[in-house]
PDB file of C-alpha atoms in Angstrom:
ATOM      1  CA  MET A   1       0.302  -0.152  -0.471  1.00 50.00           C
ATOM      2  CA  ALA A   2       1.187   3.517  -1.031  1.00 49.00           C
ATOM      3  CA  PRO A   3       1.920   5.831   2.242  1.00 54.00           C
ATOM      4  CA  GLU A   4      -0.422   8.913   2.534  1.00 59.00           C
ATOM      5  CA  ARG A   5       1.078  11.427   0.758  1.00 53.00           C
ATOM      6  CA  LYS A   6       1.445  15.075   3.210  1.00 56.00           C
ATOM      7  CA  TYR A   7       0.524  18.023   1.960  1.00 49.00           C
ATOM      8  CA  GLU A   8       1.860  21.604   2.667  1.00 57.00           C
ATOM      9  CA  ARG A   9      -0.652  24.009   4.475  1.00 54.00           C
ATOM     10  CA  ASP A  10      -0.952  25.745   0.571  1.00 53.00           C
ATOM     11  CA  GLU A  11      -0.942  22.837  -1.044  1.00 57.00           C
ATOM     12  CA  GLN A  12      -4.044  21.439  -2.238  1.00 57.00           C
ATOM     13  CA  PRO A  13      -4.322  17.953  -3.735  1.00 57.00           C
ATOM     14  CA  THR A  14      -4.584  17.300  -7.108  1.00 76.00           C
ATOM     15  CA  THR A  15      -7.744  16.389  -8.896  1.00 87.00           C
ATOM     16  CA  TYR A  16      -8.131  14.343 -11.368  1.00 89.00           C
ATOM     17  CA  GLY A  17      -9.392  17.232 -13.449  1.00 90.00           C
ATOM     18  CA  GLN A  18      -5.683  19.133 -12.809  1.00 91.00           C
ATOM     19  CA  LEU A  19      -4.484  15.149 -13.642  1.00 91.00           C
ATOM     20  CA  GLU A  20      -6.575  15.507 -17.323  1.00 92.00           C
ATOM     21  CA  ASN A  21      -5.288  19.007 -18.199  1.00 92.00           C
ATOM     22  CA  THR A  22      -1.886  18.075 -17.198  1.00 93.00           C
ATOM     23  CA  TYR A  23      -1.835  15.029 -19.488  1.00 93.00           C
ATOM     24  CA  LEU A  24      -3.567  17.092 -21.875  1.00 93.00           C
ATOM     25  CA  LYS A  25      -0.599  19.301 -22.035  1.00 94.00           C
ATOM     26  CA  ALA A  26       2.226  16.771 -22.470  1.00 94.00           C
ATOM     27  CA  LYS A  27       0.434  15.414 -25.227  1.00 93.00           C
ATOM     28  CA  ASN A  28       0.229  17.916 -26.752  1.00 93.00           C
ATOM     29  CA  GLY A  29       3.559  18.674 -26.262  1.00 95.00           C
ATOM     30  CA  ALA A  30       4.754  15.462 -27.650  1.00 93.00           C
ATOM     31  CA  ASN A  31       2.683  15.902 -30.762  1.00 90.00           C
ATOM     32  CA  GLU A  32       4.340  19.343 -31.220  1.00 93.00           C
ATOM     33  CA  ILE A  33       8.526  17.601 -31.248  1.00 93.00           C
ATOM     34  CA  GLY A  34       6.915  14.754 -33.215  1.00 89.00           C
ATOM     35  CA  ASP A  35       6.760  12.169 -30.386  1.00 91.00           C
ATOM     36  CA  ALA A  36       3.356   9.948 -31.388  1.00 87.00           C
ATOM     37  CA  LYS A  37       4.238   6.780 -29.042  1.00 88.00           C
ATOM     38  CA  ALA A  38       4.510   9.113 -26.051  1.00 92.00           C
ATOM     39  CA  ALA A  39       1.582  11.277 -27.536  1.00 91.00           C
ATOM     40  CA  ALA A  40      -0.498   7.965 -27.600  1.00 89.00           C
ATOM     41  CA  GLU A  41       0.298   7.093 -24.056  1.00 91.00           C
ATOM     42  CA  PHE A  42      -0.439  10.695 -22.560  1.00 94.00           C
ATOM     43  CA  PHE A  43      -3.969  10.447 -24.521  1.00 93.00           C
ATOM     44  CA  ARG A  44      -4.575   7.768 -22.673  1.00 93.00           C
ATOM     45  CA  LYS A  45      -3.571   8.997 -19.348  1.00 94.00           C
ATOM     46  CA  GLU A  46      -5.963  11.816 -20.123  1.00 94.00           C
ATOM     47  CA  MET A  47      -8.722   9.598 -21.298  1.00 94.00           C
ATOM     48  CA  LEU A  48      -8.511   7.977 -18.093  1.00 93.00           C
ATOM     49  CA  PHE A  49      -8.764  10.744 -15.860  1.00 93.00           C
ATOM     50  CA  ARG A  50     -11.590  12.347 -17.563  1.00 94.00           C
ATOM     51  CA  ARG A  51     -14.025   8.909 -16.663  1.00 94.00           C
ATOM     52  CA  TYR A  52     -12.370   9.338 -12.995  1.00 93.00           C
ATOM     53  CA  GLN A  53     -14.410  12.828 -12.885  1.00 92.00           C
ATOM     54  CA  TYR A  54     -17.636  11.399 -14.265  1.00 93.00           C
ATOM     55  CA  VAL A  55     -17.419   9.299 -11.443  1.00 92.00           C
ATOM     56  CA  THR A  56     -16.960  12.590  -9.167  1.00 90.00           C
ATOM     57  CA  LYS A  57     -19.739  14.190 -11.276  1.00 90.00           C
ATOM     58  CA  PHE A  58     -21.890  11.115 -10.960  1.00 93.00           C
ATOM     59  CA  ARG A  59     -21.390  11.074  -6.949  1.00 91.00           C
ATOM     60  CA  GLN A  60     -22.092  15.046  -6.307  1.00 91.00           C
ATOM     61  CA  GLY A  61     -24.501  15.277  -9.420  1.00 86.00           C
ATOM     62  CA  ASP A  62     -27.646  17.738  -7.792  1.00 89.00           C
ATOM     63  CA  SER A  63     -29.980  15.987 -10.297  1.00 92.00           C
ATOM     64  CA  LEU A  64     -30.935  12.732 -11.460  1.00 93.00           C
ATOM     65  CA  ARG A  65     -30.365  14.193 -15.092  1.00 94.00           C
ATOM     66  CA  GLU A  66     -26.936  14.961 -14.327  1.00 93.00           C
ATOM     67  CA  ARG A  67     -26.476  12.037 -12.642  1.00 94.00           C
ATOM     68  CA  ALA A  68     -28.009   9.866 -15.356  1.00 95.00           C
ATOM     69  CA  VAL A  69     -25.456  12.016 -18.123  1.00 95.00           C
ATOM     70  CA  ALA A  70     -22.513  11.552 -15.818  1.00 94.00           C
ATOM     71  CA  ALA A  71     -23.096   7.641 -15.607  1.00 95.00           C
ATOM     72  CA  GLY A  72     -23.201   7.361 -19.748  1.00 96.00           C
ATOM     73  CA  GLN A  73     -20.700   9.188 -19.723  1.00 96.00           C
ATOM     74  CA  TRP A  74     -18.387   6.643 -17.785  1.00 96.00           C
ATOM     75  CA  THR A  75     -20.256   4.082 -19.682  1.00 96.00           C
ATOM     76  CA  ALA A  76     -19.286   5.303 -22.929  1.00 95.00           C
ATOM     77  CA  ASN A  77     -15.559   6.004 -22.101  1.00 95.00           C
ATOM     78  CA  ALA A  78     -15.062   2.939 -20.501  1.00 95.00           C
ATOM     79  CA  LEU A  79     -16.222   1.012 -23.174  1.00 95.00           C
ATOM     80  CA  LEU A  80     -14.160   2.739 -25.707  1.00 93.00           C
ATOM     81  CA  ASP A  81     -11.125   2.081 -23.566  1.00 94.00           C
ATOM     82  CA  ILE A  82     -12.171  -1.815 -22.953  1.00 94.00           C
ATOM     83  CA  THR A  83     -12.421  -2.283 -26.695  1.00 94.00           C
ATOM     84  CA  SER A  84     -10.166  -0.078 -27.876  1.00 93.00           C
ATOM     85  CA  GLY A  85      -7.682   1.394 -25.446  1.00 90.00           C
ATOM     86  CA  TYR A  86      -9.302   4.984 -26.774  1.00 90.00           C
ATOM     87  CA  GLY A  87      -8.756   4.212 -30.136  1.00 88.00           C
ATOM     88  CA  GLU A  88      -5.008   3.273 -29.924  1.00 88.00           C
ATOM     89  CA  ARG A  89      -4.980  -0.479 -29.354  1.00 91.00           C
ATOM     90  CA  PRO A  90      -6.322  -2.657 -32.449  1.00 93.00           C
ATOM     91  CA  SER A  91      -5.667  -5.637 -30.951  1.00 94.00           C
ATOM     92  CA  ARG A  92      -8.207  -4.442 -27.542  1.00 95.00           C
ATOM     93  CA  VAL A  93     -10.448  -4.888 -30.915  1.00 96.00           C
ATOM     94  CA  VAL A  94      -9.748  -7.874 -32.406  1.00 96.00           C
ATOM     95  CA  ALA A  95      -9.613  -9.839 -29.127  1.00 96.00           C
ATOM     96  CA  PHE A  96     -13.097  -7.730 -28.431  1.00 96.00           C
ATOM     97  CA  SER A  97     -14.604  -8.728 -31.661  1.00 96.00           C
ATOM     98  CA  VAL A  98     -13.440 -12.767 -30.750  1.00 97.00           C
ATOM     99  CA  GLY A  99     -14.671 -12.343 -27.705  1.00 97.00           C
ATOM    100  CA  VAL A 100     -18.330 -11.411 -29.439  1.00 97.00           C
ATOM    101  CA  VAL A 101     -18.340 -14.434 -31.537  1.00 96.00           C
ATOM    102  CA  LEU A 102     -17.927 -16.810 -28.872  1.00 97.00           C
ATOM    103  CA  VAL A 103     -20.617 -15.053 -26.329  1.00 97.00           C
ATOM    104  CA  PHE A 104     -22.929 -15.063 -29.552  1.00 96.00           C
ATOM    105  CA  ALA A 105     -22.120 -18.696 -30.398  1.00 94.00           C
ATOM    106  CA  GLY A 106     -23.080 -19.669 -27.157  1.00 95.00           C
ATOM    107  CA  LEU A 107     -26.311 -17.943 -27.242  1.00 95.00           C
ATOM    108  CA  PHE A 108     -27.035 -19.144 -30.494  1.00 93.00           C
ATOM    109  CA  ALA A 109     -26.548 -23.056 -28.950  1.00 92.00           C
ATOM    110  CA  ILE A 110     -29.037 -21.655 -25.854  1.00 93.00           C
ATOM    111  CA  VAL A 111     -31.905 -19.945 -28.509  1.00 92.00           C
ATOM    112  CA  TRP A 112     -31.527 -22.558 -31.348  1.00 89.00           C
ATOM    113  CA  PRO A 113     -30.718 -26.371 -29.599  1.00 86.00           C
ATOM    114  CA  THR A 114     -31.180 -28.252 -33.032  1.00 84.00           C
ATOM    115  CA  GLY A 115     -28.150 -25.891 -34.609  1.00 79.00           C
ATOM    116  CA  PRO A 116     -26.654 -24.650 -37.472  1.00 84.00           C
ATOM    117  CA  TYR A 117     -24.984 -26.607 -40.274  1.00 79.00           C
ATOM    118  CA  GLY A 118     -25.757 -30.488 -37.965  1.00 75.00           C
ATOM    119  CA  GLY A 119     -25.040 -28.582 -34.461  1.00 71.00           C
ATOM    120  CA  GLY A 120     -22.421 -28.696 -32.541  1.00 85.00           C
ATOM    121  CA  VAL A 121     -19.996 -26.109 -31.376  1.00 90.00           C
ATOM    122  CA  VAL A 122     -18.581 -25.430 -35.222  1.00 90.00           C
ATOM    123  CA  GLY A 123     -22.032 -24.757 -36.323  1.00 89.00           C
ATOM    124  CA  TYR A 124     -22.865 -22.299 -33.689  1.00 91.00           C
ATOM    125  CA  LEU A 125     -19.382 -20.968 -33.995  1.00 92.00           C
ATOM    126  CA  LEU A 126     -20.009 -20.160 -37.848  1.00 90.00           C
ATOM    127  CA  LEU A 127     -23.475 -18.937 -37.430  1.00 90.00           C
ATOM    128  CA  SER A 128     -22.000 -16.346 -35.071  1.00 92.00           C
ATOM    129  CA  LEU A 129     -19.029 -15.665 -37.411  1.00 91.00           C
ATOM    130  CA  GLU A 130     -21.261 -15.184 -40.435  1.00 89.00           C
ATOM    131  CA  SER A 131     -23.606 -13.115 -38.517  1.00 90.00           C
ATOM    132  CA  PHE A 132     -20.879 -10.716 -37.332  1.00 92.00           C
ATOM    133  CA  VAL A 133     -19.379  -9.956 -40.622  1.00 89.00           C
ATOM    134  CA  THR A 134     -22.694  -9.615 -42.206  1.00 82.00           C
ATOM    135  CA  LEU A 135     -25.674  -7.350 -41.424  1.00 66.00           C
ATOM    136  CA  VAL A 136     -28.294  -9.285 -43.514  1.00 62.00           C
ATOM    137  CA  LEU A 137     -28.341 -13.389 -41.565  1.00 59.00           C
ATOM    138  CA  GLY A 138     -28.539 -15.386 -45.261  1.00 57.00           C
ATOM    139  CA  GLY A 139     -26.409 -17.499 -47.750  1.00 59.00           C
ATOM    140  CA  GLY A 140     -25.291 -20.265 -45.593  1.00 63.00           C
ATOM    141  CA  VAL A 141     -28.454 -21.834 -43.563  1.00 65.00           C
ATOM    142  CA  THR A 142     -31.641 -21.415 -43.605  1.00 71.00           C
ATOM    143  CA  VAL A 143     -33.016 -19.668 -40.413  1.00 73.00           C
ATOM    144  CA  GLU A 144     -36.725 -19.349 -39.411  1.00 77.00           C
ATOM    145  CA  GLU A 145     -36.043 -18.941 -35.602  1.00 83.00           C
ATOM    146  CA  PRO A 146     -37.526 -15.656 -34.995  1.00 88.00           C
ATOM    147  CA  ARG A 147     -35.440 -15.450 -32.179  1.00 90.00           C
ATOM    148  CA  VAL A 148     -31.837 -16.453 -33.945  1.00 88.00           C
ATOM    149  CA  ARG A 149     -32.533 -14.021 -36.702  1.00 87.00           C
ATOM    150  CA  LEU A 150     -33.086 -11.068 -34.321  1.00 90.00           C
ATOM    151  CA  LEU A 151     -29.481 -12.373 -31.806  1.00 92.00           C
ATOM    152  CA  ALA A 152     -27.944 -12.550 -35.297  1.00 89.00           C
ATOM    153  CA  GLN A 153     -28.955  -8.875 -36.732  1.00 89.00           C
ATOM    154  CA  VAL A 154     -27.616  -7.670 -32.961  1.00 93.00           C
ATOM    155  CA  GLU A 155     -24.354  -9.148 -33.644  1.00 94.00           C
ATOM    156  CA  GLY A 156     -24.142  -7.854 -36.798  1.00 92.00           C
ATOM    157  CA  PHE A 157     -24.192  -4.812 -36.309  1.00 93.00           C
ATOM    158  CA  ILE A 158     -22.415  -4.982 -33.216  1.00 94.00           C
ATOM    159  CA  GLY A 159     -20.172  -6.016 -35.835  1.00 94.00           C
ATOM    160  CA  ALA A 160     -20.230  -3.453 -38.510  1.00 93.00           C
ATOM    161  CA  PHE A 161     -19.146  -1.551 -35.329  1.00 94.00           C
ATOM    162  CA  LEU A 162     -16.442  -3.266 -34.357  1.00 95.00           C
ATOM    163  CA  ILE A 163     -15.047  -3.906 -38.076  1.00 94.00           C
ATOM    164  CA  ALA A 164     -15.221  -0.336 -38.553  1.00 94.00           C
ATOM    165  CA  LEU A 165     -13.483   0.928 -34.670  1.00 94.00           C
ATOM    166  CA  PHE A 166     -11.326  -2.436 -36.126  1.00 94.00           C
ATOM    167  CA  VAL A 167      -9.738   0.158 -38.863  1.00 94.00           C
ATOM    168  CA  PHE A 168     -10.044   3.561 -36.996  1.00 93.00           C
ATOM    169  CA  THR A 169      -7.382   2.124 -34.901  1.00 92.00           C
ATOM    170  CA  LEU A 170      -5.103  -0.277 -37.144  1.00 92.00           C
ATOM    171  CA  THR A 171      -5.350   3.232 -39.385  1.00 90.00           C
ATOM    172  CA  ARG A 172      -4.357   5.358 -36.071  1.00 84.00           C
ATOM    173  CA  SER A 173      -1.952   3.228 -34.855  1.00 79.00           C
ATOM    174  CA  ILE A 174      -0.309   2.783 -37.932  1.00 78.00           C
ATOM    175  CA  HIS A 175      -0.122   7.183 -38.007  1.00 70.00           C
ATOM    176  CA  ARG A 176       1.744   7.144 -34.577  1.00 66.00           C
TER     177      ARG A 176
END
């Protein structure tokens, strides 16, 4: 455990907003001198401290609306960090996409016990992968079950966003 820091009489503890601002300035400085790798890391820290501020806003919000907005901002920020490292980690998008395909394969197995392509794990994985890369289910197997079709459409919608996010993060990482 880190020792508790003692502050001088006139010194105030650093707030998350001050830390966010510090990392913003560091990122801008790194960009000015052309250090893209450092700028990317400073950007990630800036976004992390921004997320911490949303927790404070949620706790101290005067109205239900303010708290709901702060919770939504925190959720969006955390999701962007988890899925792509704030647009700096293409490998996270790939890992998250694999997770989505596996989760939906499991959901298909629950909703459609007979399964596609003769059943089995491979059939569910294939259906999930097909759904992930397309917005409209069709082609390989005919699916009449409405719940399976709904799940496939939801997965296709998520897949389209993750593919776009991958292209963005890959382009950004190559640029840096």
